[in-house]
Coordinates of C-alpha atoms and ligand atoms in Angstrom, one line a residue:
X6 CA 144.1 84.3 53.6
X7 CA 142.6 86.4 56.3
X8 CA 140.8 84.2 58.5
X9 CA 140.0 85.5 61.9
X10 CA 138.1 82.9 63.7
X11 CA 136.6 79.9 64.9
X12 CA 132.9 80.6 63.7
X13 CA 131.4 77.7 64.8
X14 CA 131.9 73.8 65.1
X15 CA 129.3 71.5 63.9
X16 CA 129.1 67.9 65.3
X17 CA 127.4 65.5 63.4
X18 CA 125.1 63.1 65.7
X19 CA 123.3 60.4 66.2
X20 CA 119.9 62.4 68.2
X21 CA 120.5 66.2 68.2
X22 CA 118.0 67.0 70.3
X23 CA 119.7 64.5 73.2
X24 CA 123.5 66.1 72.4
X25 CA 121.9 69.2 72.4
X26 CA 120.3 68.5 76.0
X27 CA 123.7 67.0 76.6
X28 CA 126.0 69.5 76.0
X29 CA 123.6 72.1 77.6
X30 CA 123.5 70.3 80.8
X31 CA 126.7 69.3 81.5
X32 CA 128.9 72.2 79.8
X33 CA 126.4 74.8 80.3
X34 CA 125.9 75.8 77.0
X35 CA 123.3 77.8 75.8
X36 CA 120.7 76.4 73.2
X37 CA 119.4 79.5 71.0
X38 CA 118.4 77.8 68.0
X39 CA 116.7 74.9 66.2
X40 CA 116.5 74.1 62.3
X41 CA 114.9 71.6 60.7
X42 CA 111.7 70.5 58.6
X43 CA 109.7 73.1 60.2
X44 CA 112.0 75.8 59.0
X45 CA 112.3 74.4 55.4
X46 CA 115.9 72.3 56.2
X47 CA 115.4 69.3 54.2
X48 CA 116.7 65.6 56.1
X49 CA 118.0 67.6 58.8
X50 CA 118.0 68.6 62.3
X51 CA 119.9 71.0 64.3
X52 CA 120.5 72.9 67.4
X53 CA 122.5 76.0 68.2
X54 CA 124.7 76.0 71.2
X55 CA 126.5 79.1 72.5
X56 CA 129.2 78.4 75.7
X57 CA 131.0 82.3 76.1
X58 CA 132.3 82.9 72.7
X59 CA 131.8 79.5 71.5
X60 CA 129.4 78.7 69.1
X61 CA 129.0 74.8 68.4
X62 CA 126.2 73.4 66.0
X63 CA 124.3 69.8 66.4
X64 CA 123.3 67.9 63.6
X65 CA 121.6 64.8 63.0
X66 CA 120.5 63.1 59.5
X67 CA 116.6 62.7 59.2
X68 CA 117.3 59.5 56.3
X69 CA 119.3 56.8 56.1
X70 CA 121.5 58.3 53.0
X71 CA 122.0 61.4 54.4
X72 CA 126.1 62.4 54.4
X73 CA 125.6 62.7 58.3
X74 CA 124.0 59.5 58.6
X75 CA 127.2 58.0 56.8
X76 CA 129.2 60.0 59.3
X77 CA 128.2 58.9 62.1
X78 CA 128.3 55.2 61.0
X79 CA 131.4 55.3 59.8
X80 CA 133.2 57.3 62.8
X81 CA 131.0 57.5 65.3
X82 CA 129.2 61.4 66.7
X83 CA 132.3 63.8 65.9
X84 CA 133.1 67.4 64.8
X85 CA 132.2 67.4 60.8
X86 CA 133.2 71.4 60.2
X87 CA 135.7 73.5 61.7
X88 CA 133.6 76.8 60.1
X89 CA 136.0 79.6 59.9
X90 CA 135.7 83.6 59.9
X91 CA 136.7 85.1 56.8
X92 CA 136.4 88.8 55.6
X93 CA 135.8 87.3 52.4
X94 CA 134.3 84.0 51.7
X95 CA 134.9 83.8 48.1
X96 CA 138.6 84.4 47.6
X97 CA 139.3 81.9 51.0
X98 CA 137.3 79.6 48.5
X99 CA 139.6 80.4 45.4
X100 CA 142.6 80.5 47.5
X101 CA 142.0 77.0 49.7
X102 CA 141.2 74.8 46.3
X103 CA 144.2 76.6 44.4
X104 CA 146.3 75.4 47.4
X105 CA 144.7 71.9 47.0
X106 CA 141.5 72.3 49.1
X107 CA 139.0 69.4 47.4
X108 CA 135.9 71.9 46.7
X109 CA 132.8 71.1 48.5
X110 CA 130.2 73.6 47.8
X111 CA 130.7 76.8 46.0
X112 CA 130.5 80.5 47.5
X113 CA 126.5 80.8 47.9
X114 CA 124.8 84.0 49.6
X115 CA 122.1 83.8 52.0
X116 CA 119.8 87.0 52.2
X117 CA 118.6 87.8 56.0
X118 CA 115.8 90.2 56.3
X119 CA 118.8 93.3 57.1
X120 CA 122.0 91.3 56.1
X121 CA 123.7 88.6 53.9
X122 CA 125.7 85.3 55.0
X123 CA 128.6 84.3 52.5
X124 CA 129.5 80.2 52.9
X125 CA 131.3 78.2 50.8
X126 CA 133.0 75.0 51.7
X127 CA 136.1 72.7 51.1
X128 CA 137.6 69.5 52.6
X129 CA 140.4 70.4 55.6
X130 CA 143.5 68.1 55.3
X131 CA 142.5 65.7 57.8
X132 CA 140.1 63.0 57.6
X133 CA 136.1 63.6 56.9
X134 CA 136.6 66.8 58.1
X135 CA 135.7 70.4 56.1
X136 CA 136.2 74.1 56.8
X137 CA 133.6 76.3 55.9
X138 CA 133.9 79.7 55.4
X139 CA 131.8 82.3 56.8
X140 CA 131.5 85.9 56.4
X141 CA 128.4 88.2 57.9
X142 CA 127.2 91.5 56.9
X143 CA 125.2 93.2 59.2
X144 CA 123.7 91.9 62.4
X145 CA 122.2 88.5 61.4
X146 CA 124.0 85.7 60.8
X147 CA 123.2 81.7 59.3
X148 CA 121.7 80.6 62.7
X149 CA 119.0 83.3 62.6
X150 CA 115.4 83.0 61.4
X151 CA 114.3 82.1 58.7
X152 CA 116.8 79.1 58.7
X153 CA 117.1 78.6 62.8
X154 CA 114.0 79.4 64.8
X155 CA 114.4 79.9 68.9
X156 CA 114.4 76.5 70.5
X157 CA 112.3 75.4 73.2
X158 CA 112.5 72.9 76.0
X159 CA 116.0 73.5 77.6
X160 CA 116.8 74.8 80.5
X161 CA 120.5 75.6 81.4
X162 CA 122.0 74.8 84.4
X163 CA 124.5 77.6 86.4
X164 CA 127.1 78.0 83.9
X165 CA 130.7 77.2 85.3
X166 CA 133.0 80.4 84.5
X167 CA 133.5 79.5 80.6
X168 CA 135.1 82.2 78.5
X169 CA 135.1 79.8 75.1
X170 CA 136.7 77.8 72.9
X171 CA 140.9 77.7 73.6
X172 CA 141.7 75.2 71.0
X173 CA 141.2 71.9 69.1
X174 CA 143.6 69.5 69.3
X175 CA 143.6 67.0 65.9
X176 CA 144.9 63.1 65.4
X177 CA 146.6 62.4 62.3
X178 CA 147.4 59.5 60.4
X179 CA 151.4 58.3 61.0
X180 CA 153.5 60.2 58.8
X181 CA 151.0 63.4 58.1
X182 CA 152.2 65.6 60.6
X183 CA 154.7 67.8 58.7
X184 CA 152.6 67.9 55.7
X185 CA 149.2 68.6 57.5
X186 CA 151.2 71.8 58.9
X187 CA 152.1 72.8 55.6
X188 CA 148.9 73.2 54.2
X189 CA 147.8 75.4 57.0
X190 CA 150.7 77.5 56.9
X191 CA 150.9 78.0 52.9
X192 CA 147.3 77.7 51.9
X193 CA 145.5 79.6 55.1
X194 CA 148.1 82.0 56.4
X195 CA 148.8 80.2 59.9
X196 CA 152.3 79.7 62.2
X197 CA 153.8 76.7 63.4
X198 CA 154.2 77.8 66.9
X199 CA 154.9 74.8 68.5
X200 CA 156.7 71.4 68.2
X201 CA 157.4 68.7 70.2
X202 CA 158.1 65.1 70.2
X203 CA 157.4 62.7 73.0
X204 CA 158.6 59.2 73.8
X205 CA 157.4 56.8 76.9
X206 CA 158.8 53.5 77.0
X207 CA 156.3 52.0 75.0
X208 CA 154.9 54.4 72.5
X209 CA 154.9 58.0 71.5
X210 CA 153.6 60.8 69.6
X211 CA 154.8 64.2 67.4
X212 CA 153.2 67.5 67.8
X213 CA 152.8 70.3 66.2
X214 CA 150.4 73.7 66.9
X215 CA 149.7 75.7 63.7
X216 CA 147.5 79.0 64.7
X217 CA 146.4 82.1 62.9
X218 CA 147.4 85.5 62.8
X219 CA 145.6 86.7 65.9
X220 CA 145.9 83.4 67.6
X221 CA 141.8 82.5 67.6
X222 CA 142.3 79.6 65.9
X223 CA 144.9 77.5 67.2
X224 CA 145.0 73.5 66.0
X225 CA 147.5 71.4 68.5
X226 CA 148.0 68.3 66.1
X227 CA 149.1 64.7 66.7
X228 CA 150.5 62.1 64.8
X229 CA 151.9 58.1 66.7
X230 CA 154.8 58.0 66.2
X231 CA 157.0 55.5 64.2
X232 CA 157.9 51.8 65.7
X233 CA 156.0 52.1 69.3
X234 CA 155.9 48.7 71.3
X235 CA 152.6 49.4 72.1
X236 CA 149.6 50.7 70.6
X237 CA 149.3 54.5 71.5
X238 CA 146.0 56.3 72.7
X239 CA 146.9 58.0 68.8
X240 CA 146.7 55.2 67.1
X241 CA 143.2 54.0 69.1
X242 CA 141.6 57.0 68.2
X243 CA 143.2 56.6 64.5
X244 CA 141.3 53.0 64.6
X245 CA 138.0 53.8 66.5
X246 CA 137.4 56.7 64.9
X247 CA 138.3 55.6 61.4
X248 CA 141.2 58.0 60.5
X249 CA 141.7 61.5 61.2
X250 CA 139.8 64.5 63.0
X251 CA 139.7 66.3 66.1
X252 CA 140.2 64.4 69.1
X253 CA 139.6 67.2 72.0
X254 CA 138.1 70.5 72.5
X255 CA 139.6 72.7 75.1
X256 CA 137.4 74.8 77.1
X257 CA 138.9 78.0 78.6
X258 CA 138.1 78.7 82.1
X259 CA 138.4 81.8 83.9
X260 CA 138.4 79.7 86.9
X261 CA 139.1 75.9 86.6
X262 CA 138.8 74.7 90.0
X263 CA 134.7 76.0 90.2
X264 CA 134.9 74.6 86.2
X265 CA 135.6 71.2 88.0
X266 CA 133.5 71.3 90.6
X267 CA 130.4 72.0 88.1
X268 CA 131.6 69.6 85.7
X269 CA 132.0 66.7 88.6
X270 CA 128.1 67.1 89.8
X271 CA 127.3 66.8 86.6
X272 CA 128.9 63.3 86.4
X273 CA 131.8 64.1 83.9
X274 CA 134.8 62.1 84.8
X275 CA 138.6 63.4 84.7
X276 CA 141.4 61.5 84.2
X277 CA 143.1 60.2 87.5
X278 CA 147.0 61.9 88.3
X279 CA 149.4 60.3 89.9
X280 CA 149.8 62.1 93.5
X281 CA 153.8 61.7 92.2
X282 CA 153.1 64.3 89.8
X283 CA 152.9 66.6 92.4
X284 CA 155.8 65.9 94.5
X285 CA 158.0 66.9 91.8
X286 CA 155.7 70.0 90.2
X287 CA 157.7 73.0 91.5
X288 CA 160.6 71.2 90.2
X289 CA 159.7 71.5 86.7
X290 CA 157.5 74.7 86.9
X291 CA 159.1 76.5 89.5
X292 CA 157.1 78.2 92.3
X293 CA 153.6 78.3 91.9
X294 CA 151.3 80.9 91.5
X295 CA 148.1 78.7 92.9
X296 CA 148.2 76.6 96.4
X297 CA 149.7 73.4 95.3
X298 CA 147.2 71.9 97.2
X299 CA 144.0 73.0 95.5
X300 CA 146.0 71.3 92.3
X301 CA 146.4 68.5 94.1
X302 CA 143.0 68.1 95.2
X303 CA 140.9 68.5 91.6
X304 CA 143.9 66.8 90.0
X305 CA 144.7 69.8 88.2
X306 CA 148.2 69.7 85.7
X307 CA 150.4 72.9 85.8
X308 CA 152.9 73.6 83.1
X309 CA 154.7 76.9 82.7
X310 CA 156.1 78.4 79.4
X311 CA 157.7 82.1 79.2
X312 CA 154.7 83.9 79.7
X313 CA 153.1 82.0 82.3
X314 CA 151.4 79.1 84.3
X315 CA 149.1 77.0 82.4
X316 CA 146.3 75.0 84.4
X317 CA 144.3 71.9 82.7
X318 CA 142.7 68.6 83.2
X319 CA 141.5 66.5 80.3
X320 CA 138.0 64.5 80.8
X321 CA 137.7 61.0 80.2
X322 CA 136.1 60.5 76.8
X323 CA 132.1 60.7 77.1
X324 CA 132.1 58.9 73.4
X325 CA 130.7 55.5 73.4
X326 CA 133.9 54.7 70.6
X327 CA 136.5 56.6 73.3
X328 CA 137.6 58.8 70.9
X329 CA 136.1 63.0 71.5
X330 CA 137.2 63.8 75.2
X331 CA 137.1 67.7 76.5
X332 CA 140.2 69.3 78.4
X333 CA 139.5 72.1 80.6
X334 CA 142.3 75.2 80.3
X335 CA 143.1 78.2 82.5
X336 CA 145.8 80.8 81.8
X337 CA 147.5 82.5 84.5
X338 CA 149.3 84.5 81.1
X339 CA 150.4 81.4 79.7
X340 CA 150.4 80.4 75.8
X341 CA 151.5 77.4 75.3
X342 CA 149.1 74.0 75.7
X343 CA 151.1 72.1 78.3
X344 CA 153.4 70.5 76.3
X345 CA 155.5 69.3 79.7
X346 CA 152.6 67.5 80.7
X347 CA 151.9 65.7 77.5
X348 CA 154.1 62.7 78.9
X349 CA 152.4 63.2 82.0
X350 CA 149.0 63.0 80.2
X351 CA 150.5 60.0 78.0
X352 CA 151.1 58.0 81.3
X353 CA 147.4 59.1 83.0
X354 CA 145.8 58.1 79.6
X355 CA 148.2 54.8 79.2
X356 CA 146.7 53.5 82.7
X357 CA 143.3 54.6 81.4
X358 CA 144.0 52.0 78.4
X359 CA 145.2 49.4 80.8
X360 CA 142.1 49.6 83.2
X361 CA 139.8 48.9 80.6
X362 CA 141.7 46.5 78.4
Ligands
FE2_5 FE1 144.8 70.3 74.5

């Protein structure tokens, strides 16, 4: 299956118009479009949002019975559809529901004024979650007129030095992890590039990152794992959110520490690091390519595979059920996510828990 990118995400909401002014300003994101009513979309309403390459949708339920209504009751505002790139919408259709894919709507054309938009959608393996796939001909794509008209009323902030999307990390149910992977790898094509198992005193977690050919879409996933002491941050997003789905979107930065700095004036809260974990950095990652200090200071982690040093810091969750939190990535060459810091993370998140319990 030749799938070639993130297209777009679409959150399902509770107010669009208020995520929309949301995301715009405190991300910086860019709001191009509206749909609704007054362009012929029955029951619901939606906002475009471009951040660099990212394109993310809003969407709220204008009735009561509305499958995005029952969303958000039952989980809570979260990413619906993980809308994927395709050259060629109908045979990632025939190919995802012959690998298993439960069908959600059939390949359907949309006619622009100078092109066509191919969609067609099924269920991904995790949760309430779907994947639709896109494929545009000629300039225009679904978000254009006559379905999306320009939006008014927003005004964005100075954008902090965002590039896009870097990846979307999933939860998973105990005991889902391998088989998740193996859907994405035999049914859509992608790699398992990454694996790793971690253990605290208390609790602990198995990951695995599938990603596709070209490495656009890349999917770090989680699942607790077996026989913890303690209830893991896994598990609590498992139980507040009401199963599986995605649990944070990393944003790449071309320059975290001014990514920071805009996010903090804009009230956004990052988790607290232990000035320890700074003491020994250099041990574990060698000599470092950035004063330690300006680390140090934002409360930046560093982690360093074969290619390079990877800098990132993970928000607090924004989401009133403390489940959706944002991490903030920037590669000095690196390709991995920072899988040395995950026990670090597990520790900064495991205080987190205990603060608020
Ligand atoms: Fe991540």
């Amino acid at each position: 299956m030749n799938l070639k990118a993130i297209d777009h995400l679409e959150f399902y909401v509770e107010d669009a118009r208020k995520a929309a002014h949301f995301y715009s300003s405190t991300f910086g994101f860019r709001v191009l479009g509206e749909s609704g009513p007054e362009t012929g979309v029955v029951g619901r309403r939606s906002f475009l949002l471009q951040l660099g390459t990212m394109r993310m949708v809003v969407t709220e339920a204008l009735t009561a019975h509305d499958s995005a209504a029952e969303y958000v009751a039952r989980h809570g505002e979260g990413v619906k559809d993980i809308a994927l790139l395709t050259q060629n919408v109908e045979e990632a259709f025939e190919e995802a529901v012959r690998g298993g894919a439960r069908p959600v709507s059939e390949p359907t054309v949309l006619m622009g004024e100078v092109s066509r938009l191919f969609r067609a959608t099924v269920a991904a393996p995790m949760g309430d979650s779907l994947h639709t796939f896109v494929q545009s001909e000629g300039r225009e794509s679904v978000f254009m007129p006559p379905l999306f008209r320009e939006a008014q009323g927003f005004t964005t902030p100075d954008v902090a030095p965002f590039v896009g999307l870097d990846h979307l990390a999933i939860c998973l149910a105990p005991g889902t992890l391998a088989k998740t992977s193996r859907f994405y790898q035999e049914v859509f094509g992608f790699t398992e590039t990454h694996e790793e198992n971690v253990r605290s005193e208390y609790s602990g977690m198995n990951s695995k990152v599938v990603q596709n050919a070209n490495g656009r879409i890349v999917f770090p996933m989680m699942e607790p794992a077996p026989d913890c002491k303690r209830r893991s941050q896994i598990e609590e997003f498992l139980e507040f959110h009401g199963g599986a789905g995605v649990q944070h979107l990393a944003l790449l930065s071309g320059d975290i520490a001014a990514s920071i700095r805009a996010l903090r004036t804009r009230n956004v809260n990052f988790l607290d690091i232990p000035g320890t974990y700074y003491d020994v950095l250099e041990e574990r990652v060698g000599k470092l390519e950035v004063e330690k200090s300006l680390l140090r200071e934002f409360g930046i982690l560093a982690d360093r595979d074969a290619s390079g040093l990877l800098l990132q810091i993970f928000t607090r969750s924004m989401h009133s059920r403390r489940t959706l939190f944002f991490e903030v990535v920037q590669r000095l060459n690196a390709r991995g996510f920072g899988g040395g810091n995950i026990r670090a993370l597990y520790e900064a998140k495991e205080r987190d828990q205990a603060r608020s319990a």
